[in-house]
mmCIF file of C-alpha atoms in Angstrom:
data_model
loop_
_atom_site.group_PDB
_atom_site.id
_atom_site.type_symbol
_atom_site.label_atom_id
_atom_site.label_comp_id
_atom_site.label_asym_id
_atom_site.label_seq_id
_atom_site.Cartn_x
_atom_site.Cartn_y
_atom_site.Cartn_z
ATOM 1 C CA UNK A 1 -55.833 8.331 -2.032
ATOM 2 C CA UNK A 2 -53.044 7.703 0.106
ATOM 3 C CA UNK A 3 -53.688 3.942 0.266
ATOM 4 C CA UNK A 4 -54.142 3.897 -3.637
ATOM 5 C CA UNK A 5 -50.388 5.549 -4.037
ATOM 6 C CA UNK A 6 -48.788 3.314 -1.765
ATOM 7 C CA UNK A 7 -50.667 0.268 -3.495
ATOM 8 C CA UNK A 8 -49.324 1.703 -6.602
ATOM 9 C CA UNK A 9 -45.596 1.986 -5.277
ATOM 10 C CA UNK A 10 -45.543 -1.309 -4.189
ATOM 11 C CA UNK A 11 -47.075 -2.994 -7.343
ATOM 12 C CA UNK A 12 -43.842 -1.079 -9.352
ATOM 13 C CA UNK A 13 -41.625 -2.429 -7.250
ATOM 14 C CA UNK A 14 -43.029 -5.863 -7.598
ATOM 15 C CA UNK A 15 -42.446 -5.572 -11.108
ATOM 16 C CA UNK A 16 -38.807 -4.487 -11.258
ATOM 17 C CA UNK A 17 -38.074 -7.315 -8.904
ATOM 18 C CA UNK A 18 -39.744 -9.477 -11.041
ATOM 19 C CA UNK A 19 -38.317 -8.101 -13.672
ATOM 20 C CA UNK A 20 -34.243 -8.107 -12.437
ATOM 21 C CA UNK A 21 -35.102 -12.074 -11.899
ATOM 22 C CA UNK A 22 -36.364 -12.650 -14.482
ATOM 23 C CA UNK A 23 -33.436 -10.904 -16.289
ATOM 24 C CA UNK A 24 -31.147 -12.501 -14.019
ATOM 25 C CA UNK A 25 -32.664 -16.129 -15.035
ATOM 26 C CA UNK A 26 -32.048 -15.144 -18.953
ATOM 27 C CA UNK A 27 -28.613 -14.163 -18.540
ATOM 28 C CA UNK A 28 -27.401 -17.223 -16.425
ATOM 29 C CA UNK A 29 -29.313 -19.733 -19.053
ATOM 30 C CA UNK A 30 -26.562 -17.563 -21.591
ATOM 31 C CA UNK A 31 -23.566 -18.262 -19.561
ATOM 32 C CA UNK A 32 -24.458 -21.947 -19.420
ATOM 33 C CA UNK A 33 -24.878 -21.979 -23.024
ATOM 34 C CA UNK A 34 -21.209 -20.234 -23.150
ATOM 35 C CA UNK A 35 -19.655 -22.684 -20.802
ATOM 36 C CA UNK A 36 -21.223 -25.918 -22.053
ATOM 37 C CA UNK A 37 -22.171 -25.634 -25.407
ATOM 38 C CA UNK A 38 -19.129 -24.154 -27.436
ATOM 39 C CA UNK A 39 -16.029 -26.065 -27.850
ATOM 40 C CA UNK A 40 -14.176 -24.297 -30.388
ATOM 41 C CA UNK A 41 -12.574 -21.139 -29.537
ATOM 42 C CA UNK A 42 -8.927 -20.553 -29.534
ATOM 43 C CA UNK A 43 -6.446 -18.316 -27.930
ATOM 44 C CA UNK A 44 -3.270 -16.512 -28.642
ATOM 45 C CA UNK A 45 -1.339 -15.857 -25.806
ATOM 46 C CA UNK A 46 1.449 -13.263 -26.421
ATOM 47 C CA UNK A 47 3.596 -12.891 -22.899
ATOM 48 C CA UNK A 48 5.645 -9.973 -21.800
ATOM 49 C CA UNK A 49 9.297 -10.104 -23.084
ATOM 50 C CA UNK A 50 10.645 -8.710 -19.447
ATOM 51 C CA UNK A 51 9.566 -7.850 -16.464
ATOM 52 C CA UNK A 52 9.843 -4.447 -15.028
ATOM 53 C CA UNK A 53 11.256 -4.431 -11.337
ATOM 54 C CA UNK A 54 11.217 -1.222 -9.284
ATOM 55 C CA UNK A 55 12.047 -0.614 -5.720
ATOM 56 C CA UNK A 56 9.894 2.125 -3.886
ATOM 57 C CA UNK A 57 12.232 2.050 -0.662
ATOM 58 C CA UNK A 58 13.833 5.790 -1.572
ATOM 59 C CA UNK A 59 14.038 6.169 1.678
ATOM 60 C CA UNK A 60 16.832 3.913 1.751
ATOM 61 C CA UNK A 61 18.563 6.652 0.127
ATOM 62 C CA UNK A 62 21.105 9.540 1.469
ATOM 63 C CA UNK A 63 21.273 12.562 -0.516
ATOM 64 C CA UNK A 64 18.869 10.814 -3.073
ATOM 65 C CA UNK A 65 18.373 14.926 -3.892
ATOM 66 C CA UNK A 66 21.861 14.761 -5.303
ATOM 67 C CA UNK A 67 20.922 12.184 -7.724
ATOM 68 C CA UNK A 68 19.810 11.462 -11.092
ATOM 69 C CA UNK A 69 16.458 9.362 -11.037
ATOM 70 C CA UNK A 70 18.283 6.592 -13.069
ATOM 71 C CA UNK A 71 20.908 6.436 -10.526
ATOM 72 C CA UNK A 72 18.557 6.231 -7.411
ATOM 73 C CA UNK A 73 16.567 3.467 -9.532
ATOM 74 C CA UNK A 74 19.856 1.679 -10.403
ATOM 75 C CA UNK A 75 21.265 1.880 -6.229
ATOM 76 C CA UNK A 76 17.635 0.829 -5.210
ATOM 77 C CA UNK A 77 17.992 -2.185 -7.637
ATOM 78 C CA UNK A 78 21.237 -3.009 -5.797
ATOM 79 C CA UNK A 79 19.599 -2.818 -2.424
ATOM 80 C CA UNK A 80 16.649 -4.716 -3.360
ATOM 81 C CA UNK A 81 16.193 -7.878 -0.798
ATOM 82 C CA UNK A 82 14.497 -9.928 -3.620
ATOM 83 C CA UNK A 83 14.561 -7.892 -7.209
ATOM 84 C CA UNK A 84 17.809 -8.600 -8.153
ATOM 85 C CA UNK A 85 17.413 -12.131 -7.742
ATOM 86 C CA UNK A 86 14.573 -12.900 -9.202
ATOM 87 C CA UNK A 87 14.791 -14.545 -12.717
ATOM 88 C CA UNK A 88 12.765 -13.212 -15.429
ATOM 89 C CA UNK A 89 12.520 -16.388 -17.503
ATOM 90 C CA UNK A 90 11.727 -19.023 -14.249
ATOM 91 C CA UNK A 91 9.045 -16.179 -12.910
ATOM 92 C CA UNK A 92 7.807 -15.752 -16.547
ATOM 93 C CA UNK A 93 7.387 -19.397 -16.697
ATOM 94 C CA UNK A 94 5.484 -19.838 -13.945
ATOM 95 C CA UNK A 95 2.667 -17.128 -14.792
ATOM 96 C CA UNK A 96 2.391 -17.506 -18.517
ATOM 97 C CA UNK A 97 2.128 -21.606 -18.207
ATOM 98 C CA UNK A 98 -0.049 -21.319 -15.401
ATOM 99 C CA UNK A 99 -2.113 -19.104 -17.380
ATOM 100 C CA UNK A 100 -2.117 -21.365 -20.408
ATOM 101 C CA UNK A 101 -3.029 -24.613 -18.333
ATOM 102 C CA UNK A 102 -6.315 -23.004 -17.061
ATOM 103 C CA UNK A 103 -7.309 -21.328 -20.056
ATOM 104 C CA UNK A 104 -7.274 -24.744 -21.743
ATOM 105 C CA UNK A 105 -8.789 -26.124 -18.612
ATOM 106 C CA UNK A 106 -11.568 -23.764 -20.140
ATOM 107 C CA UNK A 107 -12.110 -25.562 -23.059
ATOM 108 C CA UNK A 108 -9.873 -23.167 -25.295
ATOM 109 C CA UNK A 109 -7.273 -23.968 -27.870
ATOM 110 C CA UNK A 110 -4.501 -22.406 -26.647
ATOM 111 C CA UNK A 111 -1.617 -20.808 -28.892
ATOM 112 C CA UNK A 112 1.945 -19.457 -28.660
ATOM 113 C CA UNK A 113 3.685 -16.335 -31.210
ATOM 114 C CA UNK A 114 5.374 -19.370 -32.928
ATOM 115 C CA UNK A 115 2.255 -21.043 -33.978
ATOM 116 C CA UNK A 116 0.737 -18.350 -34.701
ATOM 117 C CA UNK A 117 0.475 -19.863 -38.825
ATOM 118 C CA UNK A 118 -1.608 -22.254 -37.018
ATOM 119 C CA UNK A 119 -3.725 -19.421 -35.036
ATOM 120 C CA UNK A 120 -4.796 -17.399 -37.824
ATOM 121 C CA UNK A 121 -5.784 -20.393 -40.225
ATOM 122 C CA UNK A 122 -9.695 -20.739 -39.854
ATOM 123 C CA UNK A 123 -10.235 -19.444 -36.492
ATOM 124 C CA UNK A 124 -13.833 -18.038 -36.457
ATOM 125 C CA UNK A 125 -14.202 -17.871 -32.339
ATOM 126 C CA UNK A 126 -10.279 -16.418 -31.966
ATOM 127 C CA UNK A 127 -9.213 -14.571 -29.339
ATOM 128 C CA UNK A 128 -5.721 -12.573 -28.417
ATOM 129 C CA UNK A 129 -4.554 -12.193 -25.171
ATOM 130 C CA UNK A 130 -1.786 -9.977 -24.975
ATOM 131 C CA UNK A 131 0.093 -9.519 -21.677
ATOM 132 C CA UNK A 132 1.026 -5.908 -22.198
ATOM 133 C CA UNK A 133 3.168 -5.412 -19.317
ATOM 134 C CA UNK A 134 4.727 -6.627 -16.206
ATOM 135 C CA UNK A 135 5.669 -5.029 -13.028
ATOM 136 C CA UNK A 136 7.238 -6.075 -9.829
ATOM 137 C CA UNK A 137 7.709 -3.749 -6.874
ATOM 138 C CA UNK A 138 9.311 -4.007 -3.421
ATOM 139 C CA UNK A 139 7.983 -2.261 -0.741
ATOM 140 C CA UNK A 140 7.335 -2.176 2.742
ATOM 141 C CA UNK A 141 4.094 -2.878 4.496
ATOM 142 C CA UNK A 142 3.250 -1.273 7.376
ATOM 143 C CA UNK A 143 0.942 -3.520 9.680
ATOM 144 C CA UNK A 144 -1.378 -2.336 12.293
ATOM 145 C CA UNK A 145 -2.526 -4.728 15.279
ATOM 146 C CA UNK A 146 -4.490 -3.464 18.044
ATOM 147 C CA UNK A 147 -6.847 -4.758 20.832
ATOM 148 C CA UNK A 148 -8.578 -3.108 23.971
ATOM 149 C CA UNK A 149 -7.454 -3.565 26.978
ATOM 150 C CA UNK A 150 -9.797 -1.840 30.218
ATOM 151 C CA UNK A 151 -11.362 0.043 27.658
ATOM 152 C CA UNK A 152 -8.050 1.539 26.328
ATOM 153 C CA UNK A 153 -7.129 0.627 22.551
ATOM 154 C CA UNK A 154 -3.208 -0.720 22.020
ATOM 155 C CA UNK A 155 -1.411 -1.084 18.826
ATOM 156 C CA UNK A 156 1.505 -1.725 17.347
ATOM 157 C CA UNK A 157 2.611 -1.135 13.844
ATOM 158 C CA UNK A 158 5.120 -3.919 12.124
ATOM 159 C CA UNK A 159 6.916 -2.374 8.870
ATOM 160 C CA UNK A 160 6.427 -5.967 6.899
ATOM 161 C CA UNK A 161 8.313 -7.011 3.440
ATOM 162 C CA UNK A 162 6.223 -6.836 0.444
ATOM 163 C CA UNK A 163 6.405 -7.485 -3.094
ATOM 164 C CA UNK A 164 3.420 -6.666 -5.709
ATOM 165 C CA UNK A 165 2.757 -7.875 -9.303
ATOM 166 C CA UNK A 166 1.634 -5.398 -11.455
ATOM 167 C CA UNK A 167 -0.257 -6.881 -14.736
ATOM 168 C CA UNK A 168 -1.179 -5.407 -18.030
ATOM 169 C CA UNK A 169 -3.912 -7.054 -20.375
ATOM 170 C CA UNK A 170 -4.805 -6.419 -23.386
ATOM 171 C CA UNK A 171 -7.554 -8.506 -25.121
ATOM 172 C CA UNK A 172 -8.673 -8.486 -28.279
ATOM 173 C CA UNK A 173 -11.065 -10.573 -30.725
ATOM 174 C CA UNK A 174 -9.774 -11.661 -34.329
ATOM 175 C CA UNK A 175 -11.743 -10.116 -37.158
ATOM 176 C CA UNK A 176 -13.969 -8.642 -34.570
ATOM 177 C CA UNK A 177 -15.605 -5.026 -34.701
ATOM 178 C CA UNK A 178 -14.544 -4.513 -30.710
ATOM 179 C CA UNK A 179 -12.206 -2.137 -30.091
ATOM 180 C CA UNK A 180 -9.112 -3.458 -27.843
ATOM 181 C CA UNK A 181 -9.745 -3.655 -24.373
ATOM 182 C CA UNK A 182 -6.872 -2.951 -21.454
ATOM 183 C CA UNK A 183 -6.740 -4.265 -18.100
ATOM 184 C CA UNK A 184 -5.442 -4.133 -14.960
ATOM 185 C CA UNK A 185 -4.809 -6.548 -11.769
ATOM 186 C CA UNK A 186 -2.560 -6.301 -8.962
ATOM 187 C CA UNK A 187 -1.169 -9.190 -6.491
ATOM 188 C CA UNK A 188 1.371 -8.847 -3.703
ATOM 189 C CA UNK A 189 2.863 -11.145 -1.066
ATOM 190 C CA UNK A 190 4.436 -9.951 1.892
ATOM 191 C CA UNK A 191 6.398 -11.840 5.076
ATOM 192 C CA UNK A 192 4.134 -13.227 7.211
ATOM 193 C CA UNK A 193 2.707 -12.171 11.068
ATOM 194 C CA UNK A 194 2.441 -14.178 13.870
ATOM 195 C CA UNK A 195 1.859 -12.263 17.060
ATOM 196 C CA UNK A 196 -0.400 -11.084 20.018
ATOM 197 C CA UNK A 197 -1.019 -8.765 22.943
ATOM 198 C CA UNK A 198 -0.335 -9.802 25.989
ATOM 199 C CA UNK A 199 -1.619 -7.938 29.833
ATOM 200 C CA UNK A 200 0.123 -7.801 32.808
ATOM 201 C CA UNK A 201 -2.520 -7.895 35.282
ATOM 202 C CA UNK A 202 -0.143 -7.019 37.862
ATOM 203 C CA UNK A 203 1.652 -4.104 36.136
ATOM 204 C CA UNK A 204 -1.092 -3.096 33.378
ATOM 205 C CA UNK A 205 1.845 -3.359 31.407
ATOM 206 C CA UNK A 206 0.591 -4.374 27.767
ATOM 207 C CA UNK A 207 2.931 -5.905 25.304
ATOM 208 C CA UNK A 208 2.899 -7.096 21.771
ATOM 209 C CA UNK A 209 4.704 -10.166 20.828
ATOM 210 C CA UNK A 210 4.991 -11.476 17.365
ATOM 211 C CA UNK A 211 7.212 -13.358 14.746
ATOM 212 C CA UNK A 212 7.875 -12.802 11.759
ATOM 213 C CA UNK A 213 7.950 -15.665 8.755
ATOM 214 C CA UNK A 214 10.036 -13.933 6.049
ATOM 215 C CA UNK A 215 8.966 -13.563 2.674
ATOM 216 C CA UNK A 216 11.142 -15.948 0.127
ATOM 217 C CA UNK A 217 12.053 -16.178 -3.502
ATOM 218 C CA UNK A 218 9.913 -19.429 -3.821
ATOM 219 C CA UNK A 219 6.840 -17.314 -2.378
ATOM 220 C CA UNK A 220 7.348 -14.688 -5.131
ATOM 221 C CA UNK A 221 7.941 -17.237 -7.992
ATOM 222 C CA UNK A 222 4.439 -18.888 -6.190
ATOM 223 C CA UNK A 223 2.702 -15.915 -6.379
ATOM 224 C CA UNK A 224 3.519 -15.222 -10.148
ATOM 225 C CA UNK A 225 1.937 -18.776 -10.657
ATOM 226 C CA UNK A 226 -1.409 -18.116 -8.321
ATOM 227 C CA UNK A 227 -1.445 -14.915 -10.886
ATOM 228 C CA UNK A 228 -1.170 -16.512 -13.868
ATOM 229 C CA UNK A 229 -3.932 -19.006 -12.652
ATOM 230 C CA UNK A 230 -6.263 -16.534 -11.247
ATOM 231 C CA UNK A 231 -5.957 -13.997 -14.537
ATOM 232 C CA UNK A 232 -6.957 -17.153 -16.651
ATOM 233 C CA UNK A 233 -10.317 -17.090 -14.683
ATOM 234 C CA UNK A 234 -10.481 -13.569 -15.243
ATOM 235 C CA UNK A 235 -10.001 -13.751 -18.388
ATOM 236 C CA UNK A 236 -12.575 -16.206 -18.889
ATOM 237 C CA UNK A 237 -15.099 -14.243 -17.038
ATOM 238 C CA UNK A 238 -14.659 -11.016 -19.177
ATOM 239 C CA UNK A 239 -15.307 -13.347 -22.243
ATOM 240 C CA UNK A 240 -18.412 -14.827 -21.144
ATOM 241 C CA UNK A 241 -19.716 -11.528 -19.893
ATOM 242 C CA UNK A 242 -18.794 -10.159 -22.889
ATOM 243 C CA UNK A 243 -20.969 -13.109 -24.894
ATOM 244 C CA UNK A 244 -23.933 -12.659 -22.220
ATOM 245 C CA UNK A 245 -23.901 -8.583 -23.119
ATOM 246 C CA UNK A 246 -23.753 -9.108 -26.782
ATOM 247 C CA UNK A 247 -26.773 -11.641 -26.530
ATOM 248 C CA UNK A 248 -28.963 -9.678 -24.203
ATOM 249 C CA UNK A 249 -28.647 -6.450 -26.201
ATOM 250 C CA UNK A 250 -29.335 -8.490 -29.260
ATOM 251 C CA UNK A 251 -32.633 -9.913 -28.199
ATOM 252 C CA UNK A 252 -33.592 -6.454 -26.943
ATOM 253 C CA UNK A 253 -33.309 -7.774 -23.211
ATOM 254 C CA UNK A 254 -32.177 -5.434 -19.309
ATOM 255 C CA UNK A 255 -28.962 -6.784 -18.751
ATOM 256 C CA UNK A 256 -28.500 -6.139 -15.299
ATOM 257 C CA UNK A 257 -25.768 -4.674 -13.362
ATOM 258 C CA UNK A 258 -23.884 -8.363 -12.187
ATOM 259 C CA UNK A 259 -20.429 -9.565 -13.667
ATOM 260 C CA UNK A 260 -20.501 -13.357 -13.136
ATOM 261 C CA UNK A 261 -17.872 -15.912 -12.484
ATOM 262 C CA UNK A 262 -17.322 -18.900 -13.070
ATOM 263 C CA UNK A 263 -16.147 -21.405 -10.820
ATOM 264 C CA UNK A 264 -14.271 -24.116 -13.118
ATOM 265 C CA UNK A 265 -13.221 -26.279 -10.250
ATOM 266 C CA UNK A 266 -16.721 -26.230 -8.615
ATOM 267 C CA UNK A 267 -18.827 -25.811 -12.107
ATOM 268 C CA UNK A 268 -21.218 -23.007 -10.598
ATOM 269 C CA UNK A 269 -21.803 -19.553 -11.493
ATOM 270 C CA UNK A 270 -22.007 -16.087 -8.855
ATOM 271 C CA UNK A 271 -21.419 -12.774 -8.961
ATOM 272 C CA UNK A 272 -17.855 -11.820 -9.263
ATOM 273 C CA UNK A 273 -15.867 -11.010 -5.725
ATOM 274 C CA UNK A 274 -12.887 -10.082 -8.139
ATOM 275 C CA UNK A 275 -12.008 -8.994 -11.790
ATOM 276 C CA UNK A 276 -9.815 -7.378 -14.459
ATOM 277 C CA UNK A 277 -10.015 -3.276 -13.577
ATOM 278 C CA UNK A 278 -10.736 -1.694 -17.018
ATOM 279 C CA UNK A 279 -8.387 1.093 -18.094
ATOM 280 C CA UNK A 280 -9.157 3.846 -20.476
#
């Protein structure tokens, strides 16, 4: 009886494996068909009209108690080692035309709010990307480096510079049934750390020696570029699992548990290491 059960077991679980590839075949043939097969979709991008910039260094603060919040933001502001010098058009450059450069390296027709005439006029596979919101905050990293040493652990903690992008998505489809969807991604670049511990063999002294390659403007207008480029691919990816849902549940299909990318550059598909977080 026993041998009968287990024969049983295993035969079920030879199907659902079966099964998931088999599922996982279908829904890859879709994505190709997304990809490769459809030209003509278009995009409206709308961008952020400012960028928020907030310093969380109250610490920097003496009798911040005595305070108003406005007038702890606005001394923060003042004290900032990058927000106050960043300009909102050149970093708002970099991430929406980064973002518009991939999305037509996509295959999409890509549109602005002053053609949006154009946009509307016979657009049956129309999309709307709206970059909600913006955030930039400065911050400091603490670091943690450690190593053993005879069997003891050392560390050393290095407060580093940091600054993190905060983005707001929403994405919607013209004349579509779908509700708007809102997401999230974060990015942050801090200075950089080059160090190591060294032993004293004679002492058993252990030290930790490091340098430090400070952050720079150009690094934060970079990293609103790499943002714009990498949220394009997100983008992307939320549309084509979007199509492969749409088509699986319409054919009465499982649709298994994977959120693919797509590797432009490369032109292969995998499961997704990163992606928009939805909000709700």
């Amino acid at each position: 009886m026993k041998d009968v059960l287990r024969k049983i077991i295993f035969c079920f679980a030879c199907f659902l494996i079966l099964s998931g590839l088999a599922s996982c075949s279908i829904e890859r043939k879709i994505a190709r068909e997304y990809i490769e097969k459809d030209h003509s979709r278009s995009l409206l991008v709308i961008p952020p009209r400012f960028i928020y910039k907030v310093s969380l260094k109250e610490w920097q603060i003496d009798s911040a108690e005595m305070l108003t919040g406005s007038e702890i933001d606005s001394l923060l502001f003042e004290q900032s080692l990058y927000l106050k010098y960043i300009n909102d058009s050149a970093f708002l450059d970099y991430y929406v035309s980064n973002f518009i450069a991939e999305m037509e390296g996509y295959g999409f027709e890509v549109y602005v709010e002053d053609s949006l005439s154009a946009f509307l006029t016979g657009k049956n596979k129309a999309f709307i990307v709206n970059m909600a919101q913006l955030e930039l905050e400065e911050y400091v990293m603490p670091v943690k480096e450690e190593e053993e040493f005879g069997g003891y652990i050392y560390y050393e903690v290095i407060d580093l510079n940091a600054v993190n992008l905060n983005s707001w998505f929403e994405i919607s489809r013209v004349n579509g049934d779908e509700n708007v969807e809102l997401f999230f991604s974060s990015m942050y670049a801090t200075d950089g750390l080059d160090g190591l511990f060294k032993y004293n063999y004679f002492t058993g002294e252990v030290l930790f020696q490091y340098e430090i390659d400070t952050l720079t403007l150009n690094a934060i207008y970079r990293l609103g570029a790499l943002a714009g480029y990498t949220y394009a691919g997100y983008t992307f990816d939320y549309l084509m699992n979007n199509y492969i849902d749409k088509r699986m549940q319409e054919e009465g299909r499982y649709r298994s548990d994977i959120y693919y990318h797509y590797n432009r550059q490369q032109r292969y598909l995998t499961p997704a290491n990163n992606r928009f977080i939805p909000m709700k």
